[in-house]
mmCIF file of C-alpha atoms and ligand atoms in Angstrom:
data_model
loop_
_atom_site.group_PDB
_atom_site.id
_atom_site.type_symbol
_atom_site.label_atom_id
_atom_site.label_comp_id
_atom_site.label_asym_id
_atom_site.label_seq_id
_atom_site.Cartn_x
_atom_site.Cartn_y
_atom_site.Cartn_z
ATOM 1 C CA MET G 235 156.501 -67.995 47.071
ATOM 2 C CA ALA G 236 152.904 -67.723 45.987
ATOM 3 C CA LEU G 237 151.484 -68.392 49.165
ATOM 4 C CA ASN G 238 153.021 -65.533 50.649
ATOM 5 C CA PHE G 239 150.116 -63.159 49.786
ATOM 6 C CA PHE G 240 147.836 -65.441 52.010
ATOM 7 C CA THR G 241 150.147 -65.674 54.980
ATOM 8 C CA GLN G 242 150.636 -61.756 54.774
ATOM 9 C CA THR G 243 147.003 -61.094 54.733
ATOM 10 C CA LEU G 244 146.243 -63.403 57.765
ATOM 11 C CA GLU G 245 148.897 -61.498 59.740
ATOM 12 C CA GLN G 246 147.219 -58.288 58.831
ATOM 13 C CA LEU G 247 143.923 -59.726 60.025
ATOM 14 C CA LYS G 248 145.515 -60.652 63.152
ATOM 15 C CA GLN G 249 147.064 -57.393 63.915
ATOM 16 C CA ALA G 250 143.841 -55.585 63.135
ATOM 17 C CA GLY G 251 141.932 -58.113 65.624
ATOM 18 C CA GLN G 252 140.173 -59.262 62.473
ATOM 19 C CA LEU G 253 141.278 -62.955 62.392
ATOM 20 C CA ARG G 254 138.570 -65.606 62.013
ATOM 21 C CA GLN G 255 138.915 -69.077 63.042
ATOM 22 C CA LEU G 256 136.550 -72.213 63.326
ATOM 23 C CA PRO G 257 135.897 -72.889 66.883
ATOM 24 C CA GLN G 258 135.604 -76.563 68.223
ATOM 25 C CA LEU G 259 132.312 -76.658 70.019
ATOM 26 C CA GLU G 260 130.080 -79.174 71.808
ATOM 27 C CA HIS G 261 126.388 -78.527 72.239
ATOM 28 C CA GLN G 262 124.600 -79.462 75.345
ATOM 29 C CA GLY G 263 120.982 -78.039 75.058
ATOM 30 C CA LYS G 264 121.224 -74.235 75.544
ATOM 31 C CA TRP G 265 124.781 -74.616 76.617
ATOM 32 C CA ILE G 266 127.917 -74.787 74.666
ATOM 33 C CA VAL G 267 131.050 -76.451 75.876
ATOM 34 C CA ARG G 268 134.455 -74.953 74.575
ATOM 35 C CA ALA G 269 137.884 -75.948 75.835
ATOM 36 C CA GLY G 270 136.341 -77.757 78.685
ATOM 37 C CA ARG G 271 133.998 -74.533 79.774
ATOM 38 C CA LYS G 272 130.426 -74.989 79.863
ATOM 39 C CA MET G 273 128.633 -71.586 78.674
ATOM 40 C CA LEU G 274 125.141 -70.305 78.422
ATOM 41 C CA ASN G 275 124.622 -69.718 74.686
ATOM 42 C CA MET G 276 124.193 -66.084 74.233
ATOM 43 C CA SER G 277 124.834 -66.170 70.405
ATOM 44 C CA SER G 278 122.271 -68.409 69.221
ATOM 45 C CA ASN G 279 119.676 -68.166 66.323
ATOM 46 C CA ASP G 280 117.460 -70.983 68.060
ATOM 47 C CA TYR G 281 115.300 -68.189 69.108
ATOM 48 C CA LEU G 282 112.262 -70.683 70.100
ATOM 49 C CA GLY G 283 114.725 -73.381 71.669
ATOM 50 C CA LEU G 284 113.422 -75.876 69.085
ATOM 51 C CA ALA G 285 116.787 -77.060 67.959
ATOM 52 C CA SER G 286 117.696 -78.505 71.332
ATOM 53 C CA ASP G 287 114.328 -79.717 72.138
ATOM 54 C CA GLU G 288 114.799 -83.525 72.679
ATOM 55 C CA ARG G 289 111.254 -84.159 73.016
ATOM 56 C CA LEU G 290 110.419 -82.759 69.385
ATOM 57 C CA ARG G 291 113.186 -84.678 67.932
ATOM 58 C CA GLY G 292 111.622 -87.875 69.526
ATOM 59 C CA GLN G 293 108.273 -87.277 68.218
ATOM 60 C CA PHE G 294 109.451 -86.720 64.680
ATOM 61 C CA LEU G 295 111.399 -89.874 64.652
ATOM 62 C CA GLN G 296 108.416 -91.686 66.007
ATOM 63 C CA LYS G 297 106.156 -90.372 63.541
ATOM 64 C CA TYR G 298 108.342 -91.949 60.663
ATOM 65 C CA GLN G 299 109.741 -95.010 62.412
ATOM 66 C CA GLU G 300 110.955 -97.471 59.749
ATOM 67 C CA ASN G 301 109.771 -95.312 57.082
ATOM 68 C CA LEU G 302 112.431 -92.481 57.171
ATOM 69 C CA PRO G 303 112.362 -90.126 54.295
ATOM 70 C CA HIS G 304 115.308 -90.297 52.100
ATOM 71 C CA PHE G 305 118.457 -88.790 53.312
ATOM 72 C CA THR G 306 119.535 -87.361 49.950
ATOM 73 C CA SER G 307 117.368 -86.055 46.815
ATOM 74 C CA SER G 308 120.432 -87.206 44.565
ATOM 75 C CA SER G 309 119.569 -84.505 42.072
ATOM 76 C CA SER G 310 118.352 -80.949 41.340
ATOM 77 C CA ARG G 311 114.536 -80.886 41.542
ATOM 78 C CA LEU G 312 114.352 -80.010 37.750
ATOM 79 C CA LEU G 313 115.781 -83.544 37.298
ATOM 80 C CA THR G 314 114.957 -86.422 39.514
ATOM 81 C CA GLY G 315 115.380 -84.631 42.710
ATOM 82 C CA SER G 316 111.574 -83.799 43.392
ATOM 83 C CA PHE G 317 109.887 -85.475 46.043
ATOM 84 C CA PRO G 318 106.162 -85.176 47.294
ATOM 85 C CA ILE G 319 107.329 -83.619 50.477
ATOM 86 C CA TYR G 320 108.483 -80.756 48.794
ATOM 87 C CA ASP G 321 105.128 -79.861 47.282
ATOM 88 C CA GLU G 322 103.397 -80.845 50.187
ATOM 89 C CA PHE G 323 105.259 -78.311 52.253
ATOM 90 C CA GLU G 324 105.171 -75.571 49.804
ATOM 91 C CA GLN G 325 101.407 -75.855 49.778
ATOM 92 C CA LEU G 326 101.448 -75.530 53.293
ATOM 93 C CA LEU G 327 103.662 -72.410 53.453
ATOM 94 C CA ALA G 328 101.251 -70.952 50.651
ATOM 95 C CA GLN G 329 98.341 -71.672 52.646
ATOM 96 C CA ARG G 330 99.639 -70.261 55.909
ATOM 97 C CA PHE G 331 100.826 -67.136 54.559
ATOM 98 C CA GLN G 332 97.646 -66.990 52.266
ATOM 99 C CA ARG G 333 99.438 -66.323 49.405
ATOM 100 C CA GLN G 334 99.349 -68.156 45.875
ATOM 101 C CA ALA G 335 102.528 -69.929 45.998
ATOM 102 C CA ALA G 336 105.985 -70.906 47.849
ATOM 103 C CA LEU G 337 109.122 -72.255 46.795
ATOM 104 C CA LEU G 338 112.084 -73.866 48.715
ATOM 105 C CA PHE G 339 115.740 -73.329 48.453
ATOM 106 C CA ASN G 340 118.857 -75.021 49.862
ATOM 107 C CA SER G 341 119.690 -72.081 52.176
ATOM 108 C CA GLY G 342 118.919 -68.433 52.763
ATOM 109 C CA TYR G 343 122.209 -67.849 51.073
ATOM 110 C CA HIS G 344 120.891 -69.418 48.026
ATOM 111 C CA ALA G 345 117.728 -67.706 47.903
ATOM 112 C CA ASN G 346 119.267 -64.413 48.180
ATOM 113 C CA ILE G 347 122.236 -64.913 45.494
ATOM 114 C CA GLY G 348 119.587 -66.779 43.221
ATOM 115 C CA ILE G 349 116.572 -64.434 43.258
ATOM 116 C CA LEU G 350 118.125 -61.382 42.744
ATOM 117 C CA PRO G 351 120.073 -61.977 39.560
ATOM 118 C CA ALA G 352 116.927 -63.800 38.042
ATOM 119 C CA ILE G 353 114.511 -61.158 38.690
ATOM 120 C CA THR G 354 116.612 -58.186 37.654
ATOM 121 C CA ASP G 355 118.057 -56.963 34.330
ATOM 122 C CA LYS G 356 120.127 -53.863 33.059
ATOM 123 C CA LYS G 357 116.802 -51.765 32.964
ATOM 124 C CA THR G 358 116.194 -52.570 37.049
ATOM 125 C CA LEU G 359 117.330 -50.502 39.874
ATOM 126 C CA ILE G 360 117.991 -52.120 43.388
ATOM 127 C CA ILE G 361 117.772 -50.047 46.093
ATOM 128 C CA ALA G 362 118.858 -51.729 49.367
ATOM 129 C CA ASP G 363 119.063 -50.933 53.121
ATOM 130 C CA LYS G 364 122.742 -49.865 53.898
ATOM 131 C CA LEU G 365 122.798 -52.890 56.665
ATOM 132 C CA VAL G 366 121.374 -55.783 54.501
ATOM 133 C CA HIS G 367 123.020 -59.090 55.202
ATOM 134 C CA ALA G 368 126.148 -60.201 53.064
ATOM 135 C CA SER G 369 124.051 -62.754 50.977
ATOM 136 C CA LEU G 370 121.821 -60.069 49.685
ATOM 137 C CA ILE G 371 125.068 -58.092 48.686
ATOM 138 C CA ASP G 372 126.396 -60.875 47.005
ATOM 139 C CA GLY G 373 122.998 -61.491 45.102
ATOM 140 C CA ILE G 374 123.037 -57.754 43.959
ATOM 141 C CA ARG G 375 126.610 -57.998 42.776
ATOM 142 C CA LEU G 376 125.649 -61.068 40.725
ATOM 143 C CA SER G 377 123.063 -59.295 38.797
ATOM 144 C CA GLU G 378 123.042 -56.950 35.963
ATOM 145 C CA ALA G 379 121.027 -54.436 37.893
ATOM 146 C CA LYS G 380 122.214 -50.765 38.937
ATOM 147 C CA TYR G 381 122.094 -50.576 42.843
ATOM 148 C CA ILE G 382 122.066 -47.737 45.432
ATOM 149 C CA ARG G 383 121.911 -48.199 48.969
ATOM 150 C CA TYR G 384 119.732 -46.089 51.376
ATOM 151 C CA ARG G 385 120.848 -45.082 54.941
ATOM 152 C CA HIS G 386 119.632 -47.583 57.505
ATOM 153 C CA ASN G 387 116.042 -47.382 57.958
ATOM 154 C CA ASP G 388 115.984 -43.749 56.415
ATOM 155 C CA MET G 389 112.627 -43.658 54.913
ATOM 156 C CA ALA G 390 113.070 -39.848 53.952
ATOM 157 C CA HIS G 391 116.235 -40.925 51.943
ATOM 158 C CA LEU G 392 114.728 -43.693 50.244
ATOM 159 C CA ALA G 393 111.821 -41.729 49.152
ATOM 160 C CA ASP G 394 114.091 -39.256 47.743
ATOM 161 C CA LEU G 395 115.916 -41.892 45.724
ATOM 162 C CA LEU G 396 112.605 -43.143 44.443
ATOM 163 C CA THR G 397 111.590 -40.045 43.327
ATOM 164 C CA LYS G 398 114.767 -39.253 41.492
ATOM 165 C CA ASN G 399 115.059 -42.474 39.895
ATOM 166 C CA HIS G 400 111.700 -44.096 39.108
ATOM 167 C CA GLN G 401 111.169 -42.768 35.699
ATOM 168 C CA ASP G 402 114.542 -44.047 34.423
ATOM 169 C CA PHE G 403 114.052 -47.961 35.055
ATOM 170 C CA ASP G 404 111.557 -50.625 34.335
ATOM 171 C CA ARG G 405 111.642 -52.056 37.744
ATOM 172 C CA ILE G 406 112.763 -50.817 41.083
ATOM 173 C CA ILE G 407 113.237 -53.337 43.536
ATOM 174 C CA ILE G 408 113.690 -52.293 47.336
ATOM 175 C CA VAL G 409 115.448 -54.826 49.252
ATOM 176 C CA THR G 410 115.539 -55.160 53.173
ATOM 177 C CA GLU G 411 115.807 -57.433 56.096
ATOM 178 C CA SER G 412 112.762 -57.218 58.268
ATOM 179 C CA ILE G 413 114.378 -57.801 61.792
ATOM 180 C CA PHE G 414 118.174 -56.612 61.140
ATOM 181 C CA SER G 415 120.664 -59.341 62.030
ATOM 182 C CA MET G 416 123.166 -57.334 63.710
ATOM 183 C CA ASP G 417 121.246 -54.367 65.107
ATOM 184 C CA GLY G 418 117.961 -56.159 66.106
ATOM 185 C CA ASP G 419 115.771 -53.228 64.840
ATOM 186 C CA TYR G 420 112.847 -53.596 62.669
ATOM 187 C CA ALA G 421 112.523 -52.335 58.971
ATOM 188 C CA ASP G 422 109.519 -49.834 58.496
ATOM 189 C CA LEU G 423 107.380 -52.413 56.238
ATOM 190 C CA VAL G 424 104.281 -50.306 56.561
ATOM 191 C CA GLN G 425 106.069 -47.392 54.856
ATOM 192 C CA LEU G 426 107.551 -49.657 52.250
ATOM 193 C CA VAL G 427 104.407 -51.028 51.080
ATOM 194 C CA ALA G 428 103.115 -47.503 51.035
ATOM 195 C CA PHE G 429 106.071 -46.880 48.559
ATOM 196 C CA LYS G 430 104.631 -49.406 46.255
ATOM 197 C CA GLN G 431 101.359 -47.529 46.022
ATOM 198 C CA GLU G 432 103.143 -44.586 45.383
ATOM 199 C CA PHE G 433 105.394 -45.807 42.682
ATOM 200 C CA GLU G 434 103.896 -48.415 40.201
ATOM 201 C CA ASN G 435 107.048 -49.893 39.116
ATOM 202 C CA VAL G 436 108.535 -50.689 42.673
ATOM 203 C CA LEU G 437 108.562 -54.203 44.019
ATOM 204 C CA LEU G 438 109.333 -55.231 47.576
ATOM 205 C CA TYR G 439 111.820 -57.828 48.636
ATOM 206 C CA VAL G 440 111.899 -58.692 52.251
ATOM 207 C CA ASP G 441 114.402 -61.153 53.985
ATOM 208 C CA GLU G 442 112.762 -62.442 57.327
ATOM 209 C CA ALA G 443 115.785 -64.725 58.421
ATOM 210 C CA HIS G 444 115.675 -63.600 62.049
ATOM 211 C CA ALA G 445 111.949 -62.982 62.307
ATOM 212 C CA ILE G 446 110.237 -66.206 60.838
ATOM 213 C CA GLY G 447 109.107 -68.423 63.712
ATOM 214 C CA ALA G 448 109.994 -65.931 66.302
ATOM 215 C CA CYS G 449 107.825 -63.040 65.578
ATOM 216 C CA GLY G 450 104.148 -62.529 64.556
ATOM 217 C CA LYS G 451 101.107 -64.018 66.184
ATOM 218 C CA THR G 452 101.377 -67.465 64.471
ATOM 219 C CA GLY G 453 105.278 -67.124 63.972
ATOM 220 C CA LEU G 454 105.072 -65.871 60.070
ATOM 221 C CA GLY G 455 107.424 -63.133 60.958
ATOM 222 C CA LEU G 456 107.394 -59.432 60.972
ATOM 223 C CA ALA G 457 105.043 -59.090 57.961
ATOM 224 C CA GLU G 458 102.392 -60.985 59.865
ATOM 225 C CA GLU G 459 102.792 -58.780 63.009
ATOM 226 C CA LEU G 460 102.720 -55.578 60.630
ATOM 227 C CA GLY G 461 99.720 -56.913 58.477
ATOM 228 C CA CYS G 462 101.922 -56.778 55.325
ATOM 229 C CA ILE G 463 102.135 -60.390 54.186
ATOM 230 C CA GLN G 464 99.845 -59.722 51.089
ATOM 231 C CA HIS G 465 101.814 -56.594 49.792
ATOM 232 C CA ILE G 466 105.481 -58.067 49.536
ATOM 233 C CA ASP G 467 106.214 -59.572 46.381
ATOM 234 C CA PHE G 468 109.268 -61.442 47.306
ATOM 235 C CA LEU G 469 108.746 -62.719 51.124
ATOM 236 C CA VAL G 470 112.101 -64.616 51.951
ATOM 237 C CA GLY G 471 113.032 -66.607 55.276
ATOM 238 C CA THR G 472 115.285 -69.234 56.120
ATOM 239 C CA PHE G 473 114.958 -72.364 58.214
ATOM 240 C CA GLY G 474 118.361 -72.322 59.833
ATOM 241 C CA LYS G 475 117.392 -70.138 62.699
ATOM 242 C CA ALA G 476 113.996 -70.235 64.782
ATOM 243 C CA LEU G 477 112.664 -73.049 62.636
ATOM 244 C CA ALA G 478 115.615 -75.399 63.922
ATOM 245 C CA SER G 479 116.406 -76.996 60.579
ATOM 246 C CA GLN G 480 117.958 -76.045 57.196
ATOM 247 C CA GLY G 481 116.709 -74.439 53.983
ATOM 248 C CA ALA G 482 114.827 -71.170 52.828
ATOM 249 C CA TYR G 483 111.800 -70.191 51.101
ATOM 250 C CA VAL G 484 110.004 -67.431 49.197
ATOM 251 C CA VAL G 485 106.399 -66.890 49.388
ATOM 252 C CA CYS G 486 105.102 -65.008 46.246
ATOM 253 C CA ASP G 487 102.753 -65.043 43.417
ATOM 254 C CA GLN G 488 102.315 -68.103 41.100
ATOM 255 C CA VAL G 489 103.850 -66.275 38.177
ATOM 256 C CA VAL G 490 106.963 -65.459 40.431
ATOM 257 C CA ARG G 491 107.222 -68.920 41.195
ATOM 258 C CA ASP G 492 107.224 -70.344 37.642
ATOM 259 C CA TYR G 493 109.383 -67.713 36.576
ATOM 260 C CA LEU G 494 112.073 -68.800 39.297
ATOM 261 C CA VAL G 495 111.915 -72.337 38.490
ATOM 262 C CA ASN G 496 113.063 -71.164 34.656
ATOM 263 C CA LYS G 497 115.568 -68.784 35.806
ATOM 264 C CA MET G 498 117.000 -69.077 39.136
ATOM 265 C CA ARG G 499 120.696 -70.756 38.705
ATOM 266 C CA PRO G 500 120.996 -72.052 42.349
ATOM 267 C CA LEU G 501 117.769 -73.841 42.293
ATOM 268 C CA ILE G 502 118.316 -75.293 38.848
ATOM 269 C CA PHE G 503 122.063 -76.265 39.308
ATOM 270 C CA SER G 504 122.068 -77.483 42.989
ATOM 271 C CA THR G 505 121.122 -80.841 44.327
ATOM 272 C CA ALA G 506 117.714 -80.190 46.170
ATOM 273 C CA LEU G 507 117.469 -80.730 50.227
ATOM 274 C CA ALA G 508 117.411 -83.924 51.444
ATOM 275 C CA PRO G 509 113.574 -85.119 51.940
ATOM 276 C CA PHE G 510 114.595 -85.966 55.406
ATOM 277 C CA ASN G 511 115.494 -82.281 56.016
ATOM 278 C CA VAL G 512 112.174 -81.224 54.331
ATOM 279 C CA ALA G 513 110.305 -83.514 56.333
ATOM 280 C CA TRP G 514 111.664 -82.194 59.586
ATOM 281 C CA THR G 515 111.059 -78.518 58.665
ATOM 282 C CA HIS G 516 107.516 -79.320 57.656
ATOM 283 C CA PHE G 517 107.149 -81.211 61.093
ATOM 284 C CA LEU G 518 108.095 -78.028 63.011
ATOM 285 C CA PHE G 519 106.534 -75.348 60.654
ATOM 286 C CA GLU G 520 103.035 -77.123 61.015
ATOM 287 C CA GLN G 521 103.315 -76.654 64.776
ATOM 288 C CA LEU G 522 104.651 -72.910 64.533
ATOM 289 C CA PRO G 523 101.175 -71.517 65.792
ATOM 290 C CA SER G 524 101.152 -73.600 68.884
ATOM 291 C CA PHE G 525 104.766 -72.218 69.966
ATOM 292 C CA ALA G 526 102.650 -68.940 71.063
ATOM 293 C CA ALA G 527 103.947 -69.386 74.927
ATOM 294 C CA ARG G 528 107.695 -69.484 73.747
ATOM 295 C CA ARG G 529 107.459 -66.409 71.634
ATOM 296 C CA GLN G 530 105.782 -64.693 74.634
ATOM 297 C CA HIS G 531 108.427 -65.843 77.115
ATOM 298 C CA LEU G 532 111.031 -64.741 74.587
ATOM 299 C CA ASN G 533 109.696 -61.071 74.004
ATOM 300 C CA GLN G 534 109.492 -60.875 77.959
ATOM 301 C CA LEU G 535 113.181 -61.894 78.074
ATOM 302 C CA SER G 536 114.101 -59.370 75.377
ATOM 303 C CA GLU G 537 112.246 -56.508 77.058
ATOM 304 C CA GLN G 538 114.412 -56.950 80.157
ATOM 305 C CA LEU G 539 117.571 -57.269 78.390
ATOM 306 C CA ARG G 540 117.016 -54.045 76.235
ATOM 307 C CA GLU G 541 115.901 -51.995 79.216
ATOM 308 C CA GLN G 542 118.811 -53.187 81.504
ATOM 309 C CA LEU G 543 121.280 -52.529 78.631
ATOM 310 C CA ALA G 544 119.779 -49.189 77.853
ATOM 311 C CA GLN G 545 120.376 -48.172 81.385
ATOM 312 C CA MET G 546 123.903 -49.484 81.494
ATOM 313 C CA MET G 547 124.976 -47.644 78.290
ATOM 314 C CA PRO G 548 122.729 -44.693 77.809
ATOM 315 C CA SER G 549 124.094 -44.423 74.121
ATOM 316 C CA THR G 550 122.195 -45.624 71.204
ATOM 317 C CA MET G 551 120.234 -48.566 71.743
ATOM 318 C CA PRO G 552 118.706 -49.550 68.308
ATOM 319 C CA SER G 553 117.299 -53.131 69.059
ATOM 320 C CA GLN G 554 113.259 -53.742 69.218
ATOM 321 C CA SER G 555 113.954 -57.730 69.232
ATOM 322 C CA TYR G 556 115.548 -60.457 70.885
ATOM 323 C CA ILE G 557 118.708 -59.619 69.022
ATOM 324 C CA VAL G 558 120.353 -56.974 71.145
ATOM 325 C CA PRO G 559 123.805 -55.551 70.217
ATOM 326 C CA TYR G 560 126.229 -54.352 72.784
ATOM 327 C CA ILE G 561 128.233 -51.788 70.871
ATOM 328 C CA LEU G 562 131.771 -51.206 72.236
ATOM 329 C CA GLY G 563 133.277 -49.823 69.058
ATOM 330 C CA ASP G 564 136.773 -50.904 69.202
ATOM 331 C CA ASN G 565 137.987 -54.254 67.891
ATOM 332 C CA HIS G 566 140.409 -55.358 70.692
ATOM 333 C CA ARG G 567 138.170 -53.975 73.460
ATOM 334 C CA THR G 568 135.298 -56.038 72.245
ATOM 335 C CA LEU G 569 137.243 -59.154 71.849
ATOM 336 C CA SER G 570 138.532 -58.770 75.646
ATOM 337 C CA VAL G 571 135.033 -58.010 76.828
ATOM 338 C CA ALA G 572 133.671 -61.215 74.828
ATOM 339 C CA GLN G 573 136.553 -63.221 76.511
ATOM 340 C CA HIS G 574 135.782 -61.997 79.995
ATOM 341 C CA LEU G 575 132.013 -62.826 79.451
ATOM 342 C CA GLN G 576 133.038 -66.304 78.269
ATOM 343 C CA GLN G 577 135.178 -66.877 81.350
ATOM 344 C CA GLN G 578 132.175 -66.071 83.091
ATOM 345 C CA GLY G 579 130.232 -68.742 81.937
ATOM 346 C CA TYR G 580 128.353 -66.859 78.795
ATOM 347 C CA TYR G 581 129.293 -67.614 75.180
ATOM 348 C CA CYS G 582 129.230 -63.932 73.880
ATOM 349 C CA LEU G 583 130.823 -63.487 70.408
ATOM 350 C CA PRO G 584 132.618 -60.169 69.092
ATOM 351 C CA ILE G 585 131.308 -59.034 65.752
ATOM 352 C CA ARG G 586 133.688 -56.997 64.025
ATOM 353 C CA PRO G 587 134.284 -55.516 60.476
ATOM 354 C CA PRO G 588 133.689 -56.339 57.760
ATOM 355 C CA THR G 589 130.432 -57.968 59.266
ATOM 356 C CA VAL G 590 129.515 -54.619 60.718
ATOM 357 C CA PRO G 591 130.692 -51.352 59.676
ATOM 358 C CA LYS G 592 133.906 -49.971 61.047
ATOM 359 C CA GLY G 593 134.093 -48.511 64.450
ATOM 360 C CA THR G 594 130.863 -50.477 65.567
ATOM 361 C CA SER G 595 132.285 -53.676 66.904
ATOM 362 C CA ARG G 596 129.994 -55.200 69.150
ATOM 363 C CA ILE G 597 128.965 -58.170 71.187
ATOM 364 C CA ARG G 598 125.716 -59.362 69.491
ATOM 365 C CA LEU G 599 123.609 -60.759 72.221
ATOM 366 C CA SER G 600 120.757 -63.242 71.173
ATOM 367 C CA LEU G 601 118.048 -64.605 73.356
ATOM 368 C CA THR G 602 116.132 -67.990 73.060
ATOM 369 C CA ALA G 603 112.864 -69.220 74.656
ATOM 370 C CA ASP G 604 114.561 -71.937 76.776
ATOM 371 C CA MET G 605 116.456 -69.361 78.810
ATOM 372 C CA LYS G 606 115.047 -68.725 82.350
ATOM 373 C CA GLU G 607 114.527 -65.166 83.708
ATOM 374 C CA THR G 608 116.937 -66.000 86.613
ATOM 375 C CA GLU G 609 119.626 -66.832 83.892
ATOM 376 C CA LEU G 610 119.166 -63.572 82.020
ATOM 377 C CA ALA G 611 119.325 -61.698 85.671
ATOM 378 C CA GLN G 612 122.558 -63.460 86.453
ATOM 379 C CA PHE G 613 124.054 -62.538 83.237
ATOM 380 C CA LEU G 614 122.921 -58.792 83.519
ATOM 381 C CA ASP G 615 124.862 -58.875 86.806
ATOM 382 C CA CYS G 616 127.864 -60.163 85.221
ATOM 383 C CA LEU G 617 127.619 -57.466 82.505
ATOM 384 C CA ARG G 618 127.184 -54.852 84.963
ATOM 385 C CA LYS G 619 130.475 -55.868 87.014
ATOM 386 C CA GLY G 620 132.130 -56.271 83.712
ATOM 387 C CA ILE G 621 131.694 -52.673 82.630
ATOM 388 C CA LYS G 622 132.737 -50.903 85.777
HETATM 389 C C1 LIG H 813 121.395 -66.122 58.229
HETATM 390 C C2 LIG H 813 120.784 -65.383 57.042
HETATM 391 C C3 LIG H 813 120.816 -65.663 55.850
HETATM 392 C C4 LIG H 813 121.350 -66.917 55.441
HETATM 393 O O1 LIG H 813 120.531 -68.055 55.573
HETATM 394 P P1 LIG H 813 121.064 -69.308 55.421
HETATM 395 O O2 LIG H 813 120.010 -70.291 55.450
HETATM 396 O O3 LIG H 813 122.037 -69.657 56.828
HETATM 397 O O4 LIG H 813 122.032 -69.531 54.392
HETATM 398 C C5 LIG H 813 120.372 -64.766 54.826
HETATM 399 N N1 LIG H 813 119.934 -63.637 55.288
HETATM 400 C C6 LIG H 813 119.865 -63.113 56.510
HETATM 401 C C7 LIG H 813 119.284 -61.657 56.976
HETATM 402 C C8 LIG H 813 120.443 -63.870 57.438
HETATM 403 O O5 LIG H 813 120.495 -63.555 58.741
#
């Protein structure tokens, strides 16, 4: 009886075309095999193609050979889970970003649900972009701060909210992603930094999950591309996407790092990442500047996809990056177009509410640096035929 509620809810989700299920997948480099069908993965976050690079994996194992790092830290870092590779990597991060300090976390989700509650109190106001990631929303919900959201990338709206509210709070924290995960557009980091100069109690929190590695001259993200690294108080990123690993970081002032070590619950009360994993991330991050050719190729592919898609559907095309949404609106139509593309050999996934706002169901296309121009051209042909 008590389980009826769950059954009914699932049935409602199914009716609405919103039922989620865990797929059974097999990975073969840039291809995905599902139910016996091999498809080009158009839904990957492996933007640089590092995750499927056998050569890099071989080099890493070669480097350590018989002296493999531990597969578990067995504890929180505040107890016995701290290993030298952590400090080494944090120092490398701080040095590359030319900032005072860095701190590692178990995931981007941990970072966002941990930092925001730690750095805020009842006298703090969080002002967040309307489209920020669920992990940031959850971080805000766990905090004591009051919060407001501004219309997506609408700097005039944000200016208005700052003017109205800045005198009523000790601190205001502006929260945004840099490259938005579902629209692929950029936050106006330069204007956000300018707000910090205008309002002295404003701090900036920027999530670079989709930009780190794939964007910026040496791969340090959109903040590098726009010359803003020094001005962002909490510069957060994850290693699970372009960096082909797992975990996350914040780059910040030393005082912020010291504060988080004392106050951030997911850091204090969770077993630290495995040293093996941190060593792998360190191995890839060290080489990040040398992946410039991959970033350039990714940019070229992205430009082609954005241009061609904009011609096919003259409506809005927000993307400025390798994440390109093909917005269909209706849930069921989005599902059927995704299924059609999968039948044609492209692993495209429907993204529906509540992940994106109602009426904006889409296929989120993402590109990786190991795709060939000919592969993209064939995909675009297929899409054109499908739209007719
Ligand atoms: C993926 C993602 C996260 C979560 O990072 P994980 O390391 O996968 O937990 C956080 N923020 C944004 C914007 C993301 O896209």
